[in-house]
């Protein structure tokens, strides 16, 4: 069986940047997981003493608080600053952007629609910048019962599929005088999704490696599954099953934006070893 | 054979308003045809002495110049005003709107894309308000070779089909940071198109009455033709052919926004008479 990596996969710009920031700030703590990959977080704790707190009120004045790639809600950031916590911002710049858009658009009087998962930290953060609130939806159907004004601004979670974003835009455009569509889906997402689309069309078994709570990994898996029914979303090599590879010719591999190369390499090594 | 009129058809708000303005301004002349219906224009000339000039430079100071529903290019309007022509503006307010949008958006640094027919007077007028120019297209394919900036504003000819407008928006959104989509297709267009869609799905012969150069009439005809192959675009009763109605059960009728009721009534009377 041949193993082929997708043309684009794994760590994105924002994740690389955040890990570098964390590594440069030993003896700090992130507020919430820095990225959606528990193994990489464990490595940062072990090698760089970067801890993890789930409560922003746990930071004392002078403590170093690293803000996760997904960003945090505005009021929590304001609390940290007001309490003289040493804030180290590792929010991905592609996430800061929709936060700014939400703030500017609500100040300019637009109703705001966010395409994304309301329970995801990125979206909780982005939504908090809409000073008059925002509607968070994952499908046009959810908009049917919402009364919006004539002017609507639309932003997307950075890791979403563009086809689904367009479906929401297409619902709004005929119903409103102006729809201001901000393309906040990040390029890494576009590129990784395109590469999975291509690879899963020819592979007969696909592995998508990444955190089970990682939004972008879940999107990659859903694209892969549509093309290749033998697609598996795993966090690491411990989940591999030999039966997946029986009589297969090409195993395609991709990984989410928060999956480090060393985990991908461990998976490849384990497959090769099992096939020996 | 039964004859059924579409739920919405014929004169729209802007055309009714323009005819009223023309009737109130005897001994004037329109610059270009007031609406795309030569018979109604002949009636205005006969009953209200409203003439027609095809050259804006033909108006002398003090002359009454009625501006057509489709609007005119900005520089021509400025010429008329500068030359102290008595300008009577019958531009449809739904056309004034995209003119204003073009001006505002180009001042705000957006690249402008207009979905419409570059040779249509409405679009010539709208385009002239884009101070740095605008791209006029009828399909996404035409955009493929055009290099646009990160911020794009999109407006549509008032009489276009919304599905085709969305296709253009869908092409632009993934390729640009921000696409500001203005829904400038007018409600009368929406309503007349919806009604034709409904009626042509059940009729076995369809008549669409309106000027051969009328954009909105052509759109109605194209929608009708897709549902009912026996669809005919006529200007008046003189074009009717008896063979169209042979063995037909339901004749659906709609008319463009510039088609007066009296022409529609003449068509209905002629069909009834021929079937007697």
Short mmCIF file of C-alpha atoms in Angstrom, two decimals:
data_model
loop_
_atom_site.label_atom_id
_atom_site.label_comp_id
_atom_site.label_asym_id
_atom_site.label_seq_id
_atom_site.Cartn_x
_atom_site.Cartn_y
_atom_site.Cartn_z
CA UNK A 1 0.00 0.00 0.00
CA UNK A 2 1.22 3.47 -0.90
CA UNK A 3 0.96 6.31 1.61
CA UNK A 4 0.45 9.83 0.29
CA UNK A 5 0.25 13.09 2.22
CA UNK A 6 -2.12 15.82 1.06
CA UNK A 7 -0.46 18.72 -0.78
CA UNK A 8 -1.34 20.98 2.14
CA UNK A 9 -2.00 19.82 5.68
CA UNK A 10 -1.26 20.41 9.33
CA UNK A 11 0.05 23.43 11.20
CA UNK A 12 -1.16 26.74 9.85
CA UNK A 13 0.46 30.13 10.22
CA UNK A 14 -1.63 31.04 13.29
CA UNK A 15 -0.82 27.81 15.13
CA UNK A 16 2.91 28.00 14.36
CA UNK A 17 2.92 31.61 15.56
CA UNK A 18 1.06 30.74 18.78
CA UNK A 19 3.42 27.86 19.62
CA UNK A 20 6.42 30.10 19.04
CA UNK A 21 4.89 32.72 21.36
CA UNK A 22 4.23 30.06 24.01
CA UNK A 23 7.74 28.63 23.74
CA UNK A 24 9.14 32.14 24.19
CA UNK A 25 7.08 32.60 27.36
CA UNK A 26 8.21 29.93 29.78
CA UNK A 27 6.46 29.83 33.16
CA UNK A 28 3.25 31.26 31.75
CA UNK A 29 -0.21 29.75 31.40
CA UNK A 30 -2.64 29.79 28.53
CA UNK A 31 -6.24 30.68 29.27
CA UNK A 32 -8.02 27.74 27.67
CA UNK A 33 -6.15 25.32 25.39
CA UNK A 34 -3.71 27.23 23.15
CA UNK A 35 -4.66 25.01 20.19
CA UNK A 36 -6.99 22.04 19.86
CA UNK A 37 -4.33 19.41 20.34
CA UNK A 38 -3.86 18.00 23.81
CA UNK A 39 -0.58 16.25 22.97
CA UNK A 40 1.09 19.42 21.75
CA UNK A 41 -0.21 21.22 24.84
CA UNK A 42 1.34 18.51 27.04
CA UNK A 43 4.65 19.01 25.22
CA UNK A 44 4.55 22.76 25.87
CA UNK A 45 3.88 22.12 29.55
CA UNK A 46 6.66 19.55 29.87
CA UNK A 47 9.34 21.34 27.83
CA UNK A 48 8.44 25.00 28.38
CA UNK A 49 6.42 25.04 31.61
CA UNK A 50 3.47 26.61 29.82
CA UNK A 51 0.48 25.72 32.00
CA UNK A 52 -3.22 25.86 31.30
CA UNK A 53 -6.03 27.53 33.19
CA UNK A 54 -9.72 27.27 32.42
CA UNK A 55 -10.65 30.31 34.49
CA UNK A 56 -9.54 33.80 33.53
CA UNK A 57 -10.15 34.94 37.09
CA UNK A 58 -7.41 32.59 38.26
CA UNK A 59 -4.72 34.93 36.88
CA UNK A 60 -3.15 37.24 39.46
CA UNK A 61 -1.59 40.64 38.70
CA UNK A 62 1.77 40.10 37.00
CA UNK A 63 0.96 36.54 35.90
CA UNK A 64 1.69 35.79 32.27
CA UNK A 65 -1.55 34.83 30.48
CA UNK A 66 -1.16 33.55 26.93
CA UNK A 67 -4.32 34.11 24.88
CA UNK A 68 -5.22 31.05 22.82
CA UNK A 69 -5.21 31.06 18.98
CA UNK A 70 -9.03 31.09 18.98
CA UNK A 71 -9.14 34.35 20.94
CA UNK A 72 -11.29 35.01 24.00
CA UNK A 73 -14.40 37.14 24.68
CA UNK A 74 -13.84 40.88 24.88
CA UNK A 75 -15.01 41.25 28.49
CA UNK A 76 -12.59 38.55 29.66
CA UNK A 77 -9.67 40.25 27.91
CA UNK A 78 -10.72 43.54 29.48
CA UNK A 79 -10.83 41.85 32.91
CA UNK A 80 -7.27 40.54 32.49
CA UNK A 81 -5.96 43.94 31.41
CA UNK A 82 -7.82 45.75 34.19
CA UNK A 83 -6.33 43.31 36.73
CA UNK A 84 -2.82 44.00 35.46
CA UNK A 85 -2.28 40.48 34.22
CA UNK A 86 0.59 40.33 31.74
CA UNK A 87 -1.42 39.50 28.61
CA UNK A 88 0.49 37.76 25.81
CA UNK A 89 -1.77 37.65 22.79
CA UNK A 90 -1.41 34.54 20.65
CA UNK A 91 -4.80 35.05 19.01
CA UNK A 92 -4.46 34.14 15.33
CA UNK A 93 -4.51 37.39 13.28
CA UNK A 94 -7.12 35.74 11.05
CA UNK A 95 -9.36 35.52 14.13
CA UNK A 96 -8.61 39.06 15.29
CA UNK A 97 -9.92 40.21 11.89
CA UNK A 98 -13.55 38.97 12.29
CA UNK A 99 -13.51 40.31 15.85
CA UNK A 100 -12.68 43.77 14.46
CA UNK A 101 -15.26 43.41 11.68
CA UNK A 102 -17.97 42.56 14.21
CA UNK A 103 -17.14 45.62 16.26
CA UNK A 104 -16.95 47.98 13.25
CA UNK A 105 -20.07 46.63 11.58
CA UNK A 106 -22.20 46.82 14.70
CA UNK A 107 -20.97 50.38 15.28
CA UNK A 108 -21.97 51.15 11.67
CA UNK A 109 -25.51 49.87 12.31
CA UNK A 110 -25.40 46.54 10.51
CA UNK A 111 -27.13 43.45 11.85
CA UNK A 112 -24.49 40.77 12.18
CA UNK A 113 -24.72 37.14 11.15
CA UNK A 114 -21.86 34.78 12.02
CA UNK A 115 -21.57 31.48 10.22
CA UNK A 116 -20.09 29.12 12.76
CA UNK A 117 -20.46 27.01 15.86
CA UNK A 118 -21.88 29.08 18.74
CA UNK A 119 -20.18 26.81 21.28
CA UNK A 120 -16.71 27.10 19.71
CA UNK A 121 -14.26 29.40 21.57
CA UNK A 122 -13.39 31.30 18.37
CA UNK A 123 -17.02 32.18 17.79
CA UNK A 124 -17.70 33.03 21.43
CA UNK A 125 -14.83 35.50 21.11
CA UNK A 126 -15.86 36.93 17.73
CA UNK A 127 -19.50 37.28 18.79
CA UNK A 128 -18.51 39.21 21.91
CA UNK A 129 -17.21 42.06 19.71
CA UNK A 130 -20.64 42.68 18.19
CA UNK A 131 -21.69 45.44 20.56
CA UNK A 132 -25.38 44.94 19.85
CA UNK A 133 -25.18 41.15 19.58
CA UNK A 134 -24.92 38.84 16.61
CA UNK A 135 -26.79 35.85 15.26
CA UNK A 136 -24.69 32.69 15.06
CA UNK A 137 -25.96 30.10 12.59
CA UNK A 138 -24.73 27.03 10.77
CA UNK A 139 -27.40 26.92 8.03
CA UNK A 140 -29.79 29.19 6.12
CA UNK A 141 -32.74 27.39 7.75
CA UNK A 142 -31.80 28.91 11.10
CA UNK A 143 -32.15 32.39 9.60
CA UNK A 144 -35.72 31.84 8.39
CA UNK A 145 -37.28 32.86 11.70
CA UNK A 146 -34.89 35.74 12.44
CA UNK A 147 -35.96 39.26 11.56
CA UNK A 148 -32.96 41.22 10.35
CA UNK A 149 -32.68 44.85 9.28
CA UNK A 150 -32.06 46.00 5.68
CA UNK A 151 -28.30 46.02 6.15
CA UNK A 152 -26.58 42.81 7.16
CA UNK A 153 -22.90 42.01 7.68
CA UNK A 154 -21.83 38.39 7.35
CA UNK A 155 -18.67 36.83 8.77
CA UNK A 156 -17.54 33.22 8.99
CA UNK A 157 -15.62 31.07 11.42
CA UNK A 158 -12.10 30.82 9.94
CA UNK A 159 -12.31 27.04 9.54
CA UNK A 160 -15.62 26.64 7.73
CA UNK A 161 -16.46 25.30 4.27
CA UNK A 162 -16.97 28.03 1.69
CA UNK A 163 -19.88 26.24 -0.05
CA UNK A 164 -21.89 26.38 3.16
CA UNK A 165 -20.95 30.01 3.67
CA UNK A 166 -22.24 30.83 0.19
CA UNK A 167 -25.54 29.09 0.96
CA UNK A 168 -26.06 31.53 3.82
CA UNK A 169 -25.05 34.52 1.68
CA UNK A 170 -27.46 33.33 -1.02
CA UNK A 171 -30.28 33.20 1.49
CA UNK A 172 -29.61 36.73 2.74
CA UNK A 173 -28.85 38.62 -0.51
CA UNK A 174 -32.35 38.50 -2.07
CA UNK A 175 -33.95 39.38 1.28
CA UNK A 176 -31.93 42.47 2.25
CA UNK A 177 -30.91 45.75 0.66
CA UNK A 178 -27.25 45.21 1.41
CA UNK A 179 -25.29 42.17 2.51
CA UNK A 180 -21.67 42.84 3.31
CA UNK A 181 -19.94 39.50 2.98
CA UNK A 182 -16.55 39.25 4.66
CA UNK A 183 -14.49 36.31 3.55
CA UNK A 184 -12.98 35.42 6.92
CA UNK A 185 -12.36 31.77 6.10
CA UNK A 186 -8.58 31.55 6.29
CA UNK A 187 -6.36 30.56 3.40
CA UNK A 188 -4.89 27.58 5.24
CA UNK A 189 -8.44 26.26 5.58
CA UNK A 190 -9.04 26.76 1.85
CA UNK A 191 -5.76 25.09 0.92
CA UNK A 192 -6.05 22.14 3.31
CA UNK A 193 -9.66 21.53 2.24
CA UNK A 194 -8.76 21.69 -1.46
CA UNK A 195 -5.90 19.25 -0.95
CA UNK A 196 -8.14 16.78 0.93
CA UNK A 197 -10.77 17.05 -1.77
CA UNK A 198 -8.17 16.08 -4.36
CA UNK A 199 -6.47 13.32 -2.40
CA UNK A 200 -9.67 11.66 -1.13
CA UNK A 201 -10.94 11.43 -4.72
CA UNK A 202 -8.18 8.96 -5.58
CA UNK A 203 -7.30 7.26 -2.25
CA UNK A 204 -9.17 4.15 -1.10
CA UNK A 205 -8.53 4.82 2.57
CA UNK A 206 -8.09 8.25 4.19
CA UNK A 207 -6.76 9.25 7.61
CA UNK A 208 -7.49 12.70 8.97
CA UNK A 209 -5.34 13.37 12.01
CA UNK A 210 -6.34 15.99 14.55
CA UNK A 211 -8.08 16.82 17.83
CA UNK A 212 -11.62 15.51 18.10
CA UNK A 213 -12.70 19.03 19.19
CA UNK A 214 -10.86 20.73 16.32
CA UNK A 215 -13.34 22.47 13.99
CA UNK A 216 -11.05 22.52 10.95
CA UNK A 217 -10.14 18.84 11.38
CA UNK A 218 -13.84 17.94 11.47
CA UNK A 219 -14.37 19.87 8.21
CA UNK A 220 -11.48 18.01 6.57
CA UNK A 221 -12.97 14.71 7.71
CA UNK A 222 -16.40 15.60 6.31
CA UNK A 223 -14.90 16.52 2.90
CA UNK A 224 -12.84 13.32 2.88
CA UNK A 225 -15.79 11.13 3.89
CA UNK A 226 -17.90 12.50 1.01
CA UNK A 227 -15.29 11.27 -1.52
CA UNK A 228 -13.93 8.20 0.24
CA UNK A 229 -16.22 6.16 2.50
CA UNK A 230 -13.21 4.58 4.26
CA UNK A 231 -12.18 7.83 5.96
CA UNK A 232 -11.11 7.90 9.62
CA UNK A 233 -10.64 10.82 12.02
CA UNK A 234 -7.94 9.90 14.55
CA UNK A 235 -5.97 11.84 17.14
CA UNK A 236 -2.86 9.67 17.00
CA UNK A 237 -1.44 6.27 16.06
CA UNK A 238 -3.05 4.51 19.05
CA UNK A 239 -6.41 4.57 17.26
CA UNK A 240 -5.20 2.84 14.10
CA UNK A 241 -6.83 -0.48 13.18
CA UNK A 242 -5.09 -2.93 10.87
CA UNK A 243 -8.35 -3.89 9.16
CA UNK A 244 -8.65 -0.40 7.65
CA UNK A 245 -5.72 -1.10 5.31
CA UNK A 246 -6.67 -4.59 4.13
CA UNK A 247 -6.58 -4.77 0.29
CA UNK A 248 -6.07 -1.00 0.01
CA UNK A 249 -3.79 0.51 -2.60
CA UNK A 250 -3.50 4.14 -1.58
CA UNK A 251 -3.76 5.57 1.93
CA UNK A 252 -4.20 9.35 1.87
CA UNK A 253 -3.25 11.37 4.95
CA UNK A 254 -4.13 14.88 6.01
CA UNK A 255 -4.10 16.67 9.35
CA UNK A 256 -5.82 19.61 10.99
CA UNK A 257 -4.18 23.00 11.46
CA UNK A 258 -3.39 22.17 15.09
CA UNK A 259 -1.75 18.80 14.44
CA UNK A 260 2.05 18.84 14.87
CA UNK A 261 4.28 17.09 12.36
CA UNK A 262 5.63 14.68 14.98
CA UNK A 263 2.17 13.17 15.52
CA UNK A 264 1.70 12.76 11.75
CA UNK A 265 5.12 11.09 11.53
CA UNK A 266 4.21 8.72 14.39
CA UNK A 267 1.06 7.68 12.50
CA UNK A 268 2.99 7.04 9.28
CA UNK A 269 5.66 5.04 11.14
CA UNK A 270 3.02 2.93 12.87
CA UNK A 271 1.24 2.12 9.59
CA UNK A 272 4.51 1.16 7.90
CA UNK A 273 5.50 -1.02 10.84
CA UNK A 274 2.14 -2.79 10.92
CA UNK A 275 2.37 -3.54 7.20
CA UNK A 276 5.87 -5.03 7.44
CA UNK B 1 -59.35 28.07 -23.90
CA UNK B 2 -59.03 29.91 -20.61
CA UNK B 3 -57.00 33.11 -20.39
CA UNK B 4 -55.23 33.89 -17.12
CA UNK B 5 -53.20 36.96 -16.19
CA UNK B 6 -50.16 36.56 -13.96
CA UNK B 7 -50.66 37.63 -10.36
CA UNK B 8 -48.30 40.53 -10.95
CA UNK B 9 -47.53 42.08 -14.31
CA UNK B 10 -47.17 45.30 -16.23
CA UNK B 11 -46.57 48.87 -15.12
CA UNK B 12 -44.31 49.19 -12.13
CA UNK B 13 -44.11 52.06 -9.68
CA UNK B 14 -41.27 53.78 -11.57
CA UNK B 15 -43.04 53.66 -14.93
CA UNK B 16 -46.36 54.90 -13.51
CA UNK B 17 -44.51 57.73 -11.80
CA UNK B 18 -42.62 58.67 -14.99
CA UNK B 19 -45.79 58.73 -17.10
CA UNK B 20 -47.51 60.93 -14.53
CA UNK B 21 -44.53 63.30 -14.57
CA UNK B 22 -44.61 63.40 -18.38
CA UNK B 23 -48.36 64.02 -18.48
CA UNK B 24 -47.91 66.90 -16.04
CA UNK B 25 -45.27 68.43 -18.31
CA UNK B 26 -46.96 69.18 -21.60
CA UNK B 27 -44.79 70.70 -24.32
CA UNK B 28 -41.65 69.06 -23.03
CA UNK B 29 -39.40 66.42 -24.57
CA UNK B 30 -37.86 63.34 -23.08
CA UNK B 31 -34.19 62.71 -23.67
CA UNK B 32 -34.30 59.16 -25.02
CA UNK B 33 -37.49 57.08 -24.79
CA UNK B 34 -39.20 57.66 -21.41
CA UNK B 35 -39.96 53.94 -21.14
CA UNK B 36 -39.33 51.00 -23.47
CA UNK B 37 -42.75 51.10 -25.08
CA UNK B 38 -43.09 52.97 -28.36
CA UNK B 39 -46.90 52.89 -28.31
CA UNK B 40 -47.16 54.54 -24.92
CA UNK B 41 -44.61 57.12 -26.05
CA UNK B 42 -46.72 57.85 -29.14
CA UNK B 43 -49.73 58.34 -26.86
CA UNK B 44 -47.82 60.83 -24.69
CA UNK B 45 -46.77 62.75 -27.79
CA UNK B 46 -50.31 62.81 -29.24
CA UNK B 47 -52.23 63.59 -26.03
CA UNK B 48 -49.67 65.57 -24.03
CA UNK B 49 -47.26 66.99 -26.63
CA UNK B 50 -44.34 65.26 -24.93
CA UNK B 51 -41.70 64.94 -27.65
CA UNK B 52 -38.57 62.85 -27.85
CA UNK B 53 -34.97 63.82 -28.54
CA UNK B 54 -32.07 61.46 -28.95
CA UNK B 55 -29.44 64.15 -28.40
CA UNK B 56 -29.03 65.93 -25.07
CA UNK B 57 -27.25 68.76 -26.82
CA UNK B 58 -30.44 69.55 -28.71
CA UNK B 59 -32.02 71.08 -25.58
CA UNK B 60 -31.78 74.86 -25.40
CA UNK B 61 -31.75 76.89 -22.17
CA UNK B 62 -35.27 76.95 -20.71
CA UNK B 63 -36.41 73.83 -22.63
CA UNK B 64 -38.14 71.21 -20.53
CA UNK B 65 -36.11 67.96 -20.65
CA UNK B 66 -37.76 64.95 -19.05
CA UNK B 67 -35.18 62.39 -17.89
CA UNK B 68 -36.22 58.84 -18.81
CA UNK B 69 -37.00 56.16 -16.18
CA UNK B 70 -33.66 54.47 -16.94
CA UNK B 71 -31.69 57.58 -16.02
CA UNK B 72 -28.89 59.11 -18.07
CA UNK B 73 -25.10 59.36 -17.69
CA UNK B 74 -23.85 61.80 -15.09
CA UNK B 75 -21.93 64.01 -17.53
CA UNK B 76 -25.02 64.45 -19.73
CA UNK B 77 -27.14 65.47 -16.75
CA UNK B 78 -24.41 67.92 -15.72
CA UNK B 79 -24.39 69.34 -19.26
CA UNK B 80 -28.15 69.92 -19.18
CA UNK B 81 -27.97 71.64 -15.79
CA UNK B 82 -24.96 73.75 -16.79
CA UNK B 83 -26.83 74.86 -19.91
CA UNK B 84 -29.85 75.94 -17.86
CA UNK B 85 -32.15 73.36 -19.39
CA UNK B 86 -35.23 72.85 -17.20
CA UNK B 87 -34.51 69.29 -16.07
CA UNK B 88 -37.52 67.23 -15.00
CA UNK B 89 -36.24 64.03 -13.47
CA UNK B 90 -38.38 60.97 -14.12
CA UNK B 91 -35.54 58.56 -13.32
CA UNK B 92 -36.98 55.64 -11.38
CA UNK B 93 -35.90 55.98 -7.72
CA UNK B 94 -34.84 52.33 -7.88
CA UNK B 95 -32.36 53.35 -10.59
CA UNK B 96 -31.17 56.45 -8.75
CA UNK B 97 -30.20 54.12 -5.89
CA UNK B 98 -27.54 52.06 -7.77
CA UNK B 99 -26.24 55.33 -9.26
CA UNK B 100 -25.68 56.64 -5.71
CA UNK B 101 -24.18 53.32 -4.59
CA UNK B 102 -21.68 53.40 -7.47
CA UNK B 103 -20.59 56.89 -6.55
CA UNK B 104 -20.31 56.18 -2.81
CA UNK B 105 -18.54 52.85 -3.23
CA UNK B 106 -15.97 54.18 -5.66
CA UNK B 107 -15.32 57.12 -3.34
CA UNK B 108 -14.84 54.56 -0.53
CA UNK B 109 -12.21 52.69 -2.58
CA UNK B 110 -14.19 49.64 -3.66
CA UNK B 111 -13.81 48.10 -7.09
CA UNK B 112 -17.26 48.05 -8.65
CA UNK B 113 -18.91 45.23 -10.55
CA UNK B 114 -22.27 45.83 -12.21
CA UNK B 115 -24.39 42.87 -13.24
CA UNK B 116 -26.23 44.01 -16.33
CA UNK B 117 -26.22 44.85 -20.01
CA UNK B 118 -23.47 47.36 -20.81
CA UNK B 119 -25.45 48.67 -23.79
CA UNK B 120 -28.65 49.29 -21.80
CA UNK B 121 -29.34 52.97 -20.97
CA UNK B 122 -29.90 52.17 -17.27
CA UNK B 123 -26.46 50.60 -17.00
CA UNK B 124 -24.75 53.33 -19.03
CA UNK B 125 -26.19 55.76 -16.49
CA UNK B 126 -25.34 53.70 -13.38
CA UNK B 127 -21.81 52.99 -14.61
CA UNK B 128 -21.15 56.69 -15.18
CA UNK B 129 -21.45 57.31 -11.42
CA UNK B 130 -18.50 55.04 -10.64
CA UNK B 131 -15.87 57.75 -10.55
CA UNK B 132 -13.03 55.31 -11.18
CA UNK B 133 -14.97 53.13 -13.60
CA UNK B 134 -16.85 49.88 -13.13
CA UNK B 135 -16.85 46.44 -14.69
CA UNK B 136 -20.15 45.52 -16.34
CA UNK B 137 -20.72 41.78 -16.73
CA UNK B 138 -23.55 39.37 -17.38
CA UNK B 139 -21.85 36.19 -16.13
CA UNK B 140 -19.12 35.01 -13.72
CA UNK B 141 -17.05 33.83 -16.71
CA UNK B 142 -16.50 37.44 -17.74
CA UNK B 143 -14.92 38.14 -14.34
CA UNK B 144 -12.32 35.39 -14.63
CA UNK B 145 -9.84 37.56 -16.50
CA UNK B 146 -10.46 40.74 -14.50
CA UNK B 147 -8.11 41.59 -11.65
CA UNK B 148 -10.08 43.21 -8.82
CA UNK B 149 -8.88 44.57 -5.48
CA UNK B 150 -9.66 42.97 -2.10
CA UNK B 151 -12.82 45.02 -1.63
CA UNK B 152 -15.55 44.73 -4.23
CA UNK B 153 -19.00 46.31 -4.39
CA UNK B 154 -21.62 44.56 -6.48
CA UNK B 155 -24.79 46.13 -7.91
CA UNK B 156 -27.35 44.79 -10.35
CA UNK B 157 -29.49 46.17 -13.13
CA UNK B 158 -32.96 46.58 -11.59
CA UNK B 159 -34.56 44.13 -14.01
CA UNK B 160 -32.25 41.14 -13.73
CA UNK B 161 -32.83 37.60 -12.48
CA UNK B 162 -31.70 37.08 -8.90
CA UNK B 163 -30.32 33.55 -9.55
CA UNK B 164 -27.85 34.96 -12.06
CA UNK B 165 -26.94 37.75 -9.66
CA UNK B 166 -26.15 35.18 -6.97
CA UNK B 167 -23.92 33.26 -9.39
CA UNK B 168 -21.79 36.38 -9.73
CA UNK B 169 -21.76 37.00 -5.97
CA UNK B 170 -20.73 33.36 -5.45
CA UNK B 171 -17.83 33.77 -7.84
CA UNK B 172 -16.58 36.90 -6.07
CA UNK B 173 -17.03 36.01 -2.38
CA UNK B 174 -14.36 33.27 -2.11
CA UNK B 175 -11.90 35.40 -4.11
CA UNK B 176 -12.05 38.68 -2.19
CA UNK B 177 -11.76 39.85 1.40
CA UNK B 178 -15.04 41.73 1.26
CA UNK B 179 -17.89 41.69 -1.22
CA UNK B 180 -20.57 44.25 -0.56
CA UNK B 181 -23.65 42.97 -2.33
CA UNK B 182 -26.37 45.53 -2.96
CA UNK B 183 -29.71 44.06 -3.85
CA UNK B 184 -30.73 46.61 -6.45
CA UNK B 185 -33.08 44.30 -8.35
CA UNK B 186 -36.42 46.03 -7.87
CA UNK B 187 -39.39 44.46 -6.12
CA UNK B 188 -41.62 44.77 -9.17
CA UNK B 189 -39.05 42.68 -11.06
CA UNK B 190 -39.06 40.06 -8.28
CA UNK B 191 -42.85 39.96 -8.15
CA UNK B 192 -43.43 39.88 -11.91
CA UNK B 193 -40.80 37.16 -12.33
CA UNK B 194 -42.26 35.06 -9.52
CA UNK B 195 -45.73 35.35 -10.99
CA UNK B 196 -44.53 34.31 -14.47
CA UNK B 197 -42.64 31.38 -12.96
CA UNK B 198 -45.89 30.20 -11.35
CA UNK B 199 -48.20 30.80 -14.27
CA UNK B 200 -45.90 29.35 -16.95
CA UNK B 201 -45.62 26.13 -14.94
CA UNK B 202 -49.31 25.40 -15.51
CA UNK B 203 -50.17 27.20 -18.78
CA UNK B 204 -49.73 25.46 -22.14
CA UNK B 205 -49.23 28.69 -24.04
CA UNK B 206 -47.75 31.92 -22.66
CA UNK B 207 -47.76 35.46 -24.01
CA UNK B 208 -45.29 37.99 -22.67
CA UNK B 209 -46.25 41.47 -23.83
CA UNK B 210 -43.70 44.27 -23.95
CA UNK B 211 -41.15 46.22 -25.96
CA UNK B 212 -38.59 44.09 -27.79
CA UNK B 213 -35.85 46.31 -26.28
CA UNK B 214 -37.27 46.06 -22.76
CA UNK B 215 -34.81 44.26 -20.46
CA UNK B 216 -37.38 43.21 -17.89
CA UNK B 217 -39.75 41.88 -20.58
CA UNK B 218 -36.92 39.78 -22.02
CA UNK B 219 -36.24 38.31 -18.55
CA UNK B 220 -39.93 37.44 -18.14
CA UNK B 221 -39.89 35.75 -21.53
CA UNK B 222 -36.78 33.71 -20.66
CA UNK B 223 -38.37 32.50 -17.39
CA UNK B 224 -41.60 31.65 -19.18
CA UNK B 225 -39.81 29.82 -22.01
CA UNK B 226 -37.95 27.60 -19.52
CA UNK B 227 -41.28 26.32 -18.13
CA UNK B 228 -43.49 26.48 -21.20
CA UNK B 229 -41.97 25.92 -24.63
CA UNK B 230 -44.93 27.64 -26.32
CA UNK B 231 -44.02 31.08 -25.00
CA UNK B 232 -44.17 34.17 -27.22
CA UNK B 233 -42.79 37.68 -26.72
CA UNK B 234 -45.04 40.17 -28.53
CA UNK B 235 -45.35 43.93 -28.52
CA UNK B 236 -49.06 44.04 -29.32
CA UNK B 237 -52.03 42.16 -30.77
CA UNK B 238 -50.83 42.58 -34.37
CA UNK B 239 -48.24 39.82 -33.81
CA UNK B 240 -50.73 37.18 -32.61
CA UNK B 241 -50.99 33.98 -34.65
CA UNK B 242 -54.08 31.79 -34.43
CA UNK B 243 -52.02 28.58 -34.63
CA UNK B 244 -50.48 29.32 -31.19
CA UNK B 245 -53.80 28.61 -29.49
CA UNK B 246 -54.79 25.41 -31.33
CA UNK B 247 -55.72 22.66 -28.80
CA UNK B 248 -54.52 24.79 -25.89
CA UNK B 249 -56.36 24.83 -22.57
CA UNK B 250 -54.75 27.67 -20.65
CA UNK B 251 -53.18 30.81 -22.11
CA UNK B 252 -51.10 32.67 -19.51
CA UNK B 253 -50.39 36.36 -19.99
CA UNK B 254 -47.84 38.64 -18.43
CA UNK B 255 -46.38 41.97 -19.46
CA UNK B 256 -43.23 43.99 -18.87
CA UNK B 257 -43.02 46.91 -16.48
CA UNK B 258 -43.35 49.36 -19.37
CA UNK B 259 -46.43 47.79 -20.96
CA UNK B 260 -49.60 49.82 -20.43
CA UNK B 261 -52.86 48.09 -19.48
CA UNK B 262 -54.57 49.23 -22.66
CA UNK B 263 -52.15 47.21 -24.82
CA UNK B 264 -52.69 44.12 -22.63
CA UNK B 265 -56.45 44.59 -22.94
CA UNK B 266 -56.17 44.88 -26.73
CA UNK B 267 -54.29 41.56 -26.84
CA UNK B 268 -56.92 39.82 -24.68
CA UNK B 269 -59.76 41.24 -26.79
CA UNK B 270 -58.05 40.09 -30.00
CA UNK B 271 -57.53 36.54 -28.70
CA UNK B 272 -61.16 36.29 -27.57
CA UNK B 273 -62.40 37.59 -30.88
CA UNK B 274 -60.26 35.17 -32.88
CA UNK B 275 -61.53 32.25 -30.83
CA UNK B 276 -65.19 33.17 -31.33
#
